[in-house]
XYZ file of C-alpha atoms in Angstrom:
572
model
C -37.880 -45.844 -15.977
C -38.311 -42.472 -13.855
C -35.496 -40.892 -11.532
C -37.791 -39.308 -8.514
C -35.761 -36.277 -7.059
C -37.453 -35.730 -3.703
C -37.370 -32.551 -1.608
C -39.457 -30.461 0.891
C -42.961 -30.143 -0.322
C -41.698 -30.904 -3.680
C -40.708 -33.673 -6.373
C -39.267 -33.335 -9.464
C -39.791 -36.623 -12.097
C -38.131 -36.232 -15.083
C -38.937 -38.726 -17.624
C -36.233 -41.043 -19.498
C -36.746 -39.239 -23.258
C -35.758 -35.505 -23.320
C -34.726 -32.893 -25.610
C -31.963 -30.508 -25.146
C -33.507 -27.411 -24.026
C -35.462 -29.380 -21.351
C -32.327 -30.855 -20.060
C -30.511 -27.235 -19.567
C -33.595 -26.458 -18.073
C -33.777 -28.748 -15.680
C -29.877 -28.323 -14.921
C -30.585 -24.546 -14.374
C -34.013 -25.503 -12.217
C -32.361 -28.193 -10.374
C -29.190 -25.401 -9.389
C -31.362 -22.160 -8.664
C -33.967 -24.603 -6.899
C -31.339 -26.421 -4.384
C -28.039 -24.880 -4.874
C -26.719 -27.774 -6.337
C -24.845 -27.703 -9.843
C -25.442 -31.223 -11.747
C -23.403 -31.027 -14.971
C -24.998 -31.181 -18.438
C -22.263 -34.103 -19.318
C -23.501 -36.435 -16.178
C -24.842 -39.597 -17.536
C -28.328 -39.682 -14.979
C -27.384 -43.484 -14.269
C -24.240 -41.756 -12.675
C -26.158 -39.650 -10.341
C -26.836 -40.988 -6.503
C -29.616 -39.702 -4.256
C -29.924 -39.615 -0.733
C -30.444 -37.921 2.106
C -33.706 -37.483 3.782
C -37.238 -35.620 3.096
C -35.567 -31.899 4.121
C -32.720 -32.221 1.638
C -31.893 -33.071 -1.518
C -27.735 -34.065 -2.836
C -26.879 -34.981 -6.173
C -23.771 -36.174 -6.825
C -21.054 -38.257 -8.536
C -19.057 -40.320 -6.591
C -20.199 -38.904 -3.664
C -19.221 -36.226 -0.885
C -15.761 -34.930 -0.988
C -14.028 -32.986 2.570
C -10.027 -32.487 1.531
C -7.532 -30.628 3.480
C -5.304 -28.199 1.623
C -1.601 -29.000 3.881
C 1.642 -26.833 3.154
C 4.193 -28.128 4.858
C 7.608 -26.279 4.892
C 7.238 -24.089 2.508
C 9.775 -21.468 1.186
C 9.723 -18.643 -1.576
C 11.829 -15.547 -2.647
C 11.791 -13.702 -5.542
C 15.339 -14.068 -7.447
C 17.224 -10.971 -7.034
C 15.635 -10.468 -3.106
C 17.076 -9.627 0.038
C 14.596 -12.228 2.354
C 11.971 -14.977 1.928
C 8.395 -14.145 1.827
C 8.093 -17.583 3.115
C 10.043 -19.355 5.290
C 9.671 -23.059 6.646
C 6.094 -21.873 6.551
C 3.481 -25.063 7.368
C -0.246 -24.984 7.726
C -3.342 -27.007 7.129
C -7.246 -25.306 5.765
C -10.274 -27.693 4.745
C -11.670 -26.930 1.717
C -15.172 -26.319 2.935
C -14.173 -23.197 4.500
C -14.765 -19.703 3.927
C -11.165 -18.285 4.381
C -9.892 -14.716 4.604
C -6.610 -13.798 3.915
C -5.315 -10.815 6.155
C -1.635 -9.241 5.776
C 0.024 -6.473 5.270
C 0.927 -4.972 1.912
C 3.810 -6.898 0.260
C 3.605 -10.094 3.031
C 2.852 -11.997 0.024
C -0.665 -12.512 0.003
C -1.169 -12.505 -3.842
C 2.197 -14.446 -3.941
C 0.709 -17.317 -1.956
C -2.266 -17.702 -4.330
C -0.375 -18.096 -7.279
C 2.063 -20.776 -5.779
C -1.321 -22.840 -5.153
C -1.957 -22.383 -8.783
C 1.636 -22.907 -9.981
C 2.934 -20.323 -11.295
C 6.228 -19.724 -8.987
C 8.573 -22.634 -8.257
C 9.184 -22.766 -4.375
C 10.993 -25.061 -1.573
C 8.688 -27.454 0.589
C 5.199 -29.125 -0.539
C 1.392 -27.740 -1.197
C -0.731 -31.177 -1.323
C -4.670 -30.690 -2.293
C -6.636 -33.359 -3.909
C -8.474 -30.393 -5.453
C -8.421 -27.972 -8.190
C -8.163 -24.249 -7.815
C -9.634 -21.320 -9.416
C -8.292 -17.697 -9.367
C -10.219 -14.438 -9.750
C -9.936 -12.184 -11.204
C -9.094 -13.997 -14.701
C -7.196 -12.022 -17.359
C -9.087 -11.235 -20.106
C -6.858 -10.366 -23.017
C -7.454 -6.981 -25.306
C -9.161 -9.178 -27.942
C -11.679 -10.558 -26.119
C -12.496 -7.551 -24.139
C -13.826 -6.775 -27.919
C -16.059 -10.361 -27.609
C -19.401 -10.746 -25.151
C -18.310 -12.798 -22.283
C -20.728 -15.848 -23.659
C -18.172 -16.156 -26.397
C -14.958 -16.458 -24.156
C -16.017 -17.781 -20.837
C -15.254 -21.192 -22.153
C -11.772 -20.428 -22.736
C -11.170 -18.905 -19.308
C -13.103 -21.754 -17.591
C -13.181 -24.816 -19.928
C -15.593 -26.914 -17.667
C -17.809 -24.018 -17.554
C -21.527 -23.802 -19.258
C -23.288 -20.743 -19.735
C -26.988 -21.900 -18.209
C -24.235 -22.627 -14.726
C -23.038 -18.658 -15.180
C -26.697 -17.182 -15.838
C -27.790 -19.169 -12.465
C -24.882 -17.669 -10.479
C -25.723 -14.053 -12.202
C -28.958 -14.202 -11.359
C -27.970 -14.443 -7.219
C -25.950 -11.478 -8.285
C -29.225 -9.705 -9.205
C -28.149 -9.086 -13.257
C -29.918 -10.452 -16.030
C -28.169 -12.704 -18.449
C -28.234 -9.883 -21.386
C -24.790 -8.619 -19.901
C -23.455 -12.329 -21.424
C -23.993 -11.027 -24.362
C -22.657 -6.791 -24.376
C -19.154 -6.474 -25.775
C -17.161 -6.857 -22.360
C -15.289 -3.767 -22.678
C -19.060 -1.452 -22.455
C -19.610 -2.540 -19.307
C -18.792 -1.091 -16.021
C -15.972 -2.344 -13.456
C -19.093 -3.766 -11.526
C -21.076 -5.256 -13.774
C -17.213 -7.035 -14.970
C -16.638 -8.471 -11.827
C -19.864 -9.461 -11.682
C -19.313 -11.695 -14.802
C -16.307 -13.367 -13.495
C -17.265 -14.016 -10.022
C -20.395 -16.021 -11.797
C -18.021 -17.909 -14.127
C -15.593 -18.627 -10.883
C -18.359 -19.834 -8.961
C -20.148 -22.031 -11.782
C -18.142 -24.727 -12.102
C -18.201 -27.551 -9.472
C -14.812 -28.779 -7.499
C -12.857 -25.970 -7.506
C -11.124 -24.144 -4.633
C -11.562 -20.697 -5.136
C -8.736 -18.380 -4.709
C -10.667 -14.463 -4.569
C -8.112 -11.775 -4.603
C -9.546 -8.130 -3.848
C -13.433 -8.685 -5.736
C -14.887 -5.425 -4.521
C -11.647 -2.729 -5.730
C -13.550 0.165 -7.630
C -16.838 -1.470 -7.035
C -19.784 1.446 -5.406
C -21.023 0.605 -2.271
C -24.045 -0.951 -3.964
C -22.173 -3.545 -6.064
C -19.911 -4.118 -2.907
C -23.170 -5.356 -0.828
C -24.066 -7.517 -3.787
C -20.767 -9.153 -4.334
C -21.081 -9.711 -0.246
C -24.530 -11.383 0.018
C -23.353 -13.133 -2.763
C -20.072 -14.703 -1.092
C -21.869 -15.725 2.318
C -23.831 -17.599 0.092
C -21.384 -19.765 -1.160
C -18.224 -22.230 0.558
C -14.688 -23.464 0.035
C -12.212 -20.204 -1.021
C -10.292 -18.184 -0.030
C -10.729 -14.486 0.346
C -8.019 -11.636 0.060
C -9.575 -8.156 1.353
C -8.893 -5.117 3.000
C -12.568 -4.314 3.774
C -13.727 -4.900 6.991
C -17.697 -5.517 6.500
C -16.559 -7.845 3.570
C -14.691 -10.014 5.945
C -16.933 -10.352 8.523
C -20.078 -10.967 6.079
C -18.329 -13.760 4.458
C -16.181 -15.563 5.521
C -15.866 -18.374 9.113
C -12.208 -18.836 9.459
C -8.927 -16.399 8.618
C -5.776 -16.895 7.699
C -3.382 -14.265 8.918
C 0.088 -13.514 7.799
C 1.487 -12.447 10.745
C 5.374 -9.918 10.872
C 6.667 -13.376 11.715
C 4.055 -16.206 11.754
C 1.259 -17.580 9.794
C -2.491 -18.151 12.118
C -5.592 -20.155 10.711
C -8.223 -19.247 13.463
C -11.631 -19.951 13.448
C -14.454 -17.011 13.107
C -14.308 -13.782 10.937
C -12.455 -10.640 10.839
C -14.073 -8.628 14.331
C -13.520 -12.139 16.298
C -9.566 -12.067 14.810
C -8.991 -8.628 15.478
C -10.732 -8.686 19.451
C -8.362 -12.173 19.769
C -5.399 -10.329 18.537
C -5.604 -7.192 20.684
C -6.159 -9.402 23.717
C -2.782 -11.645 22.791
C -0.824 -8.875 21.994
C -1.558 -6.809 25.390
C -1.051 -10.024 27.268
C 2.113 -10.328 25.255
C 3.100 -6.728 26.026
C 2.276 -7.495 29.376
C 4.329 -10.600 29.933
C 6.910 -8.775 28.328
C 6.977 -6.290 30.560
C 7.006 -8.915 33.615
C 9.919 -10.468 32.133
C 11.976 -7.241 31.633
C 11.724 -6.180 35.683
C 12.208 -9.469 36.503
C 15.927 -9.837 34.191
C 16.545 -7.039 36.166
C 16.124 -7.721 39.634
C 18.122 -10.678 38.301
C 21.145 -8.928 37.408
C 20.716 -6.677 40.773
C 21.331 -9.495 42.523
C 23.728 -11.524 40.649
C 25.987 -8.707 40.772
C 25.466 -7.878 44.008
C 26.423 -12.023 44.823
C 29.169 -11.618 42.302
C 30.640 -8.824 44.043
C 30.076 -10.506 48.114
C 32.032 -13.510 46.487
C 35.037 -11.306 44.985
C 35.648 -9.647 48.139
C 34.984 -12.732 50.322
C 37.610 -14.538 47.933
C 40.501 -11.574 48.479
C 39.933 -11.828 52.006
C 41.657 -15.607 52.062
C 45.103 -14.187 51.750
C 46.394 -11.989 54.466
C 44.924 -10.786 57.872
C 45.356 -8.316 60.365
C 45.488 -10.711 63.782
C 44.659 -7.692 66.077
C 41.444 -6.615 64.437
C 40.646 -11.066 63.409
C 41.963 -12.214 66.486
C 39.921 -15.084 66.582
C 41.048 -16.008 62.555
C 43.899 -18.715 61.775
C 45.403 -19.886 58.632
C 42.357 -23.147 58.602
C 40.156 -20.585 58.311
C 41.071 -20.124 54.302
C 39.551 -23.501 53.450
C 35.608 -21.830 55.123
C 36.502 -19.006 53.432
C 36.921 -21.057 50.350
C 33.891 -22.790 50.479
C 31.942 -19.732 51.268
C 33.527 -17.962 47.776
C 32.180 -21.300 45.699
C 28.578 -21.446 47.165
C 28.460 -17.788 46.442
C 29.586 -18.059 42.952
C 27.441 -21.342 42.445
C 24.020 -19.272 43.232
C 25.764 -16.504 40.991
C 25.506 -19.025 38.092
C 21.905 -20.364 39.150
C 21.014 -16.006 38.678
C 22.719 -16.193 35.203
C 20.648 -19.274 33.946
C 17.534 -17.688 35.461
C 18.172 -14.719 33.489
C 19.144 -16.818 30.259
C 15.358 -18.455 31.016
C 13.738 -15.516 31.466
C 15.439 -14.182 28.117
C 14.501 -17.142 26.279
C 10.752 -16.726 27.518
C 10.832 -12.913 26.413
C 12.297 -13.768 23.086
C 9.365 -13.759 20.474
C 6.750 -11.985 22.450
C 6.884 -9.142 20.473
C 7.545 -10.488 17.143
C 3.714 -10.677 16.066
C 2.429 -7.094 17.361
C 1.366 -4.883 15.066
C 3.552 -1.410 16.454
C 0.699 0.913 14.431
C 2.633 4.077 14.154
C 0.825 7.245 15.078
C 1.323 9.341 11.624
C 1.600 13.538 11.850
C -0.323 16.125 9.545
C -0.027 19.857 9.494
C -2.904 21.170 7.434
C -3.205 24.721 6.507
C -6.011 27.103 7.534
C -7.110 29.367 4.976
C -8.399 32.516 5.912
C -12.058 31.943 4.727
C -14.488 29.495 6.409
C -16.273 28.460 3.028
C -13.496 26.594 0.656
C -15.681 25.186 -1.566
C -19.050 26.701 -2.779
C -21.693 24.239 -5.028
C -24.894 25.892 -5.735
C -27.491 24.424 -8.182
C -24.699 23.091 -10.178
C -24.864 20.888 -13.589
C -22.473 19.318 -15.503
C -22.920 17.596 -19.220
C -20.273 15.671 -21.266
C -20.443 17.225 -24.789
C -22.454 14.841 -26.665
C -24.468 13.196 -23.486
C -28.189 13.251 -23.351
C -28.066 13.665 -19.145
C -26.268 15.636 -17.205
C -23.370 13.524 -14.938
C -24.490 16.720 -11.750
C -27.734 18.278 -11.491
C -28.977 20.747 -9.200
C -26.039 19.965 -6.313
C -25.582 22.026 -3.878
C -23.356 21.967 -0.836
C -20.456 24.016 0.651
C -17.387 22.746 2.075
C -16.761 24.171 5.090
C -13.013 24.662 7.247
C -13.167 20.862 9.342
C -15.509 19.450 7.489
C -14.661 15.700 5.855
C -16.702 15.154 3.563
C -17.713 11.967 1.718
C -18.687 11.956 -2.184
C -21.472 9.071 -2.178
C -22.695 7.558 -5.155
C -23.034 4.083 -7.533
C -20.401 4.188 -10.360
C -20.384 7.020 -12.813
C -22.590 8.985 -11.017
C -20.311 12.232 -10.826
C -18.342 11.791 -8.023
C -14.476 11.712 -9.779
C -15.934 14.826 -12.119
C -17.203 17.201 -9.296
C -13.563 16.311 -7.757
C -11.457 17.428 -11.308
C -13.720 20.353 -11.985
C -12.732 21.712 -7.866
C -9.284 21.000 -8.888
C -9.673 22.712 -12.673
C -11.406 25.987 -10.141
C -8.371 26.098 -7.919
C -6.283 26.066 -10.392
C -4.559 22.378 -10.995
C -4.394 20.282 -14.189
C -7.410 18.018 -14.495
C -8.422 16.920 -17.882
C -12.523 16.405 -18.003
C -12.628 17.219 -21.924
C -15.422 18.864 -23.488
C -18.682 19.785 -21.014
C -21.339 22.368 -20.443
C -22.151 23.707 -17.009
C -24.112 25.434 -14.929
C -24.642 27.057 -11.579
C -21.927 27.624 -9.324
C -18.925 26.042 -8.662
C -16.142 27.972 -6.720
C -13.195 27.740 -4.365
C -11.700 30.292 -2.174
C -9.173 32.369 -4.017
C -5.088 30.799 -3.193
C -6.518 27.528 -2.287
C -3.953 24.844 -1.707
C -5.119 21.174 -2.591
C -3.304 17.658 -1.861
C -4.767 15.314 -3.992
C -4.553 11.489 -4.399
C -6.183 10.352 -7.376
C -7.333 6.354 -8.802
C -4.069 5.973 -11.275
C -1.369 4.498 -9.892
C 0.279 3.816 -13.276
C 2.194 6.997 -13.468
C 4.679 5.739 -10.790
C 8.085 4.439 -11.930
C 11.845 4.935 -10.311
C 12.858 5.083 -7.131
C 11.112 6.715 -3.902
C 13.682 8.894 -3.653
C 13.459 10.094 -7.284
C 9.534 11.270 -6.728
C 10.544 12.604 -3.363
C 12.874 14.964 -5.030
C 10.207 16.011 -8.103
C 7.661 16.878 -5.249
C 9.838 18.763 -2.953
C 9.402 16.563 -0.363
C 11.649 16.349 2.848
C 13.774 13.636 2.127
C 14.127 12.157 5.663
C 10.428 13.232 6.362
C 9.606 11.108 3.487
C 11.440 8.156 4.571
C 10.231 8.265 8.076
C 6.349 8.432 6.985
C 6.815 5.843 4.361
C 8.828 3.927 7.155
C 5.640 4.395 9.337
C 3.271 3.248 6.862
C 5.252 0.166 6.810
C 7.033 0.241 3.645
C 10.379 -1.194 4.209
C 13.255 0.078 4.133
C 14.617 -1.962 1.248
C 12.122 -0.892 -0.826
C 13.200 2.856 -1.018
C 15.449 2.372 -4.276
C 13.500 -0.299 -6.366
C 11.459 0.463 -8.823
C 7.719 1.771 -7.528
C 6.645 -0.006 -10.705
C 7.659 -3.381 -9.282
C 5.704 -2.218 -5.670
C 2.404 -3.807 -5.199
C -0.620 -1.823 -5.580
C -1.017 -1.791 -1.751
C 2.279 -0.210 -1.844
C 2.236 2.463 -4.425
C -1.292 3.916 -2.846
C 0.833 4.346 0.208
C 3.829 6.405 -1.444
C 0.427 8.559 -3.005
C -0.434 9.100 0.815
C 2.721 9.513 2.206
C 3.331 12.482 -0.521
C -0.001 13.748 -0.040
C 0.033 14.090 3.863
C 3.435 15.833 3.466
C 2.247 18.662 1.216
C 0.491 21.376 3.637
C -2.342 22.146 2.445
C -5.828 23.981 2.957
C -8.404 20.978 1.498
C -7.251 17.413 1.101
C -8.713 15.872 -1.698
C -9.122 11.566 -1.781
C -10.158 9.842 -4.989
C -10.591 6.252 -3.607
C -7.347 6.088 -1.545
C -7.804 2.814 0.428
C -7.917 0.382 -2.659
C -5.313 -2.303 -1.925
C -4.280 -0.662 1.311
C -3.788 -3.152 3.788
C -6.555 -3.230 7.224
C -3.940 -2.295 9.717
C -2.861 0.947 7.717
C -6.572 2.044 7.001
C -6.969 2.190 10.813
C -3.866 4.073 11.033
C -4.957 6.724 8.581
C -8.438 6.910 10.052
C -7.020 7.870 13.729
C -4.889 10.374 11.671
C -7.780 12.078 10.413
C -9.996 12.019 13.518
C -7.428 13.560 15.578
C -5.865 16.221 13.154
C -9.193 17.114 11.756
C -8.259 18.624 8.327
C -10.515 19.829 5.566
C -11.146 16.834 3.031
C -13.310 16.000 0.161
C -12.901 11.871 -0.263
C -14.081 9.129 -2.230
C -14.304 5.800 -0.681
C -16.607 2.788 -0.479
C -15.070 1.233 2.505
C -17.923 1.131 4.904
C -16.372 1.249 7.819
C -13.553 3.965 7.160
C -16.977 6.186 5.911
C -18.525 5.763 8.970
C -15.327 6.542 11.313
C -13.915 9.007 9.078
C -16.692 11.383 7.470
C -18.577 14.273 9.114
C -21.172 14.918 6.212
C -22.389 12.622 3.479
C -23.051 13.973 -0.053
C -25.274 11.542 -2.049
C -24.542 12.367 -5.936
């Protein structure tokens, strides 16, 4: 008996008797041929065809669409001050390509493991599916292992000809399966898990923050690679991500949750418009509570004195008045106070109609920088410079040359190890500030203008423990200056005296920023600042450093904060 698999221009016949290896061949053909994943263990009496001559579906049991429905949901951590869910409901299909957009701490990480069940919570999360999280933990031992030998313990349904298929649309070769995990770059990692998330089949994927320390060339891998595929959910700060790869968002709002259809740019243009109409209503509803008021005091105060006047007259100057003329009088006073109360329920409306307007705009603070001008125009000097790692056989820099000039921001370009975080600790080691590089050999030039202040932010975030205040005070920081920038970089205030080693990554980068725009200085120096920081605070910080124009250095693969931010590009 023969199975005919029939497709455009193509049919594949596979006869009844085969070995092993033809099998996983034919799996892997069958999946890089029509993007379809037919598992090793399907018995082939199991599989259904149809469709028509311009497509082929394999399947068993048939076409699944499911709807992923939370319905009152509530979660705090124990020991906090508020929810980071409240009463929240929603509904996503599981077809859809879904980013996740909040601020840091709104609990976007949160929310992905309560679909995976790690946190106990009020309400209900029904899904007739299963979900997979990235990025999975790989524990110190088998960081030791090649991923071939563990990815069945991460992913138990997973096969390894399903995870060389999915590496292959990720343009590596299968060899990496095999490298001890822990020689292999941050790239080439994530690379390895995204291709073990993806290779199973009826999974909902749950993708928090793929492209963190990837190089812009690994980032527009990773994003080909996700508009390729359907049904997860995305959690990302980077804008050209978004809109690559994803159809619908999911938006944690300051006080409401939105699922909207489209990508990041069609969120964003919807969400200016609704907040300036919002602003706008709000605006219509203040002047018109007060015209209100004007005139409900103004009836108020016509019926008080009308009212008075029923006791008492003078009959000379009311000679036409008598004493029947207190019961009109009367009536007068009540209709008066009657509209009085129509004004006060017209201004409760109007209240309740204002009430909430305001509650989803994003108030985007405009932050403050005094930079220092140094009395040379030429900070930094590079001139036909090289730099080699004792025992290396090439040089990380060769032959660079470029100056860094008073307003200049300039970006360090470059794939992953190619130089970019050395050039920045050797500037720092020349002005003189403690950067360990270890043993090297240079040459050429590499100099900075003599008393040359630096503020620098670097990758490591792990140094941060106690309380704001505690770092404030070992920086000689302004205390309430601080506060207030923190404040404006939306940390909240509750925050201030917990542990920063309980804050979210999001939130320690901005305490790193926060100190490092306080510090006056002559060159600001950025070693990938934006990871984890949230979309509406990377546009904050990029209209900071277009207006105040200060003298940077920066590293940073974001795209689009490149583009708006940089005035020169240095390709290492």
């Amino acid at each position: 008996m023969r199975i005919i698999f029939q497709a455009v221009k193509d049919c594949l016949i596979m006869l009844p008797k085969v070995d092993h290896l033809f099998m996983t061949s034919l799996c892997a053909y069958i999946y890089e041929r029509y993007s379809f994943a037919v598992p090793f263990s399907l018995s082939w009496n199991d599989v259904r065809l149809f469709g028509s001559t311009d497509s082929l579906f394999l399947c068993k049991g048939g076409v699944n669409m499911s709807q992923i429905s939370v319905n009152d949901l509530t979660f705090y951590y124990e020991g906090s001050f508020d929810n980071i869910f409240e009463n929240v409901s929603f509904s996503i299909d599981t077809n859809w390509k879904l980013g996740f957009i909040g601020r840091n701490g709104k609990g976007k990480t949160t929310f992905l493991n309560i679909l995976m069940g790690k946190y106990p919570f009020r309400g209900s999360v029904s899904a007739s599916v299963r979900f997979g999280y990235f990025p999975y933990s790989v524990s110190d031992e088998d960081m030791k292992l090649p991923a071939s030998e563990f990815l069945a313990d991460i992913k138990p349904d997973c096969e390894e000809w399903q995870v060389i298929c999915e590496l292959a649309q990720l343009n590596e070769n299968a060899e990496l399966l095999y490298r001890p995990f822990h020689t292999l770059s941050h790239g080439e990692r994530t690379k390895i898990l995204l291709a073990i998330l993806f290779a199973g089949e009826n999974d909902f994927l749950l993708i928090d923050e793929p492209t963190n320390h990837l190089d812009s060339a690994a980032r527009e891998t990773v994003k080909a690679y996700l508009a390729s595929k359907n049904g997860f959910i995305l959690v990302s700060h980077d804008r050209d991500l978004l809109d690559r790869c994803i159809d619908h968002v999911l938006v944690l709002n300051r006080k409401s949750i939105d699922v909207q259809n489209g990508n990041f740019s069609d969120w964003w243009e919807n969400k200016q418009r609704r907040d300036k109409f919002a602003a706008a209503e709000n605006e219509k509803h203040k002047k018109e509570i007060k015209k209100l008021r004007q005139a409900a005091k103004r009836t108020a105060d016509w019926a008080d004195k009308n009212e008075r006047s029923k006791i008492g007259f003078a009959p000379i100057k009311e000679h036409d008045r008598c004493i029947s003329t207190r019961s009109f009088i009367g009536a007068k006073t009540k209709k008066m106070q009657s509209r009085v109360k129509q004004m006060e329920n017209r201004i409760a409306h109007e209240i309740e109609e204002k009430e909430g307007l305001l509650n989803d705009i994003e108030r985007v603070s405009e932050l403050k920088l005094s930079p220092l001008v140094h009395h040379k125009n030429i900070l930094v000097n590079i001139r036909d410079y090289s730099f080699t790692y004792c025992g290396a056989e090439k040089p990380v820099l060769d032959g660079l040359t470029f100056n860094v000039e008073r307003g200049d921001r300039i970006a360090l370009h470059g794939h992953n190890g190619c130089g970019k975080s050395t050039l920045i600790k050797r500037i720092l080691q020349k002005a003189g500030m403690s950067a360990e590089l270890g043993g090297f050999s240079e040459s050429g030039i590499c100099e900075t203008a003599s008393g040359l202040v630096i503020s620098y932010i670097c990758q490591d975030t792990s140094f941060l423990h106690g309380s704001v205040w505690e770092l404030c005070e070992k920086m000689g920081l302004d205390r309430s200056a601080f506060g207030a920038l923190l404040r404006q970089l939306d940390l909240e205030r509750v925050q201030f005296t917990k542990d920063m080693s309980d804050f979210s990554e999001g939130q320690k980068k901005k305490v790193l920023i926060a100190s490092s725009l306080l510090t006056p200085a002559h060159l600001y120096i950025w070693d990938e600042p934006l990871n984890y920081i949230d979309v509406f605070s990377r546009m904050q910080i990029e209209r900071l450093l277009k207006e105040y124009e200060p003298t940077m250095i920066f590293v940073e693969h974001d795209v689009r904060f490149r583009e708006e931010t940089a005035n020169k590009i240095i390709e290492l």
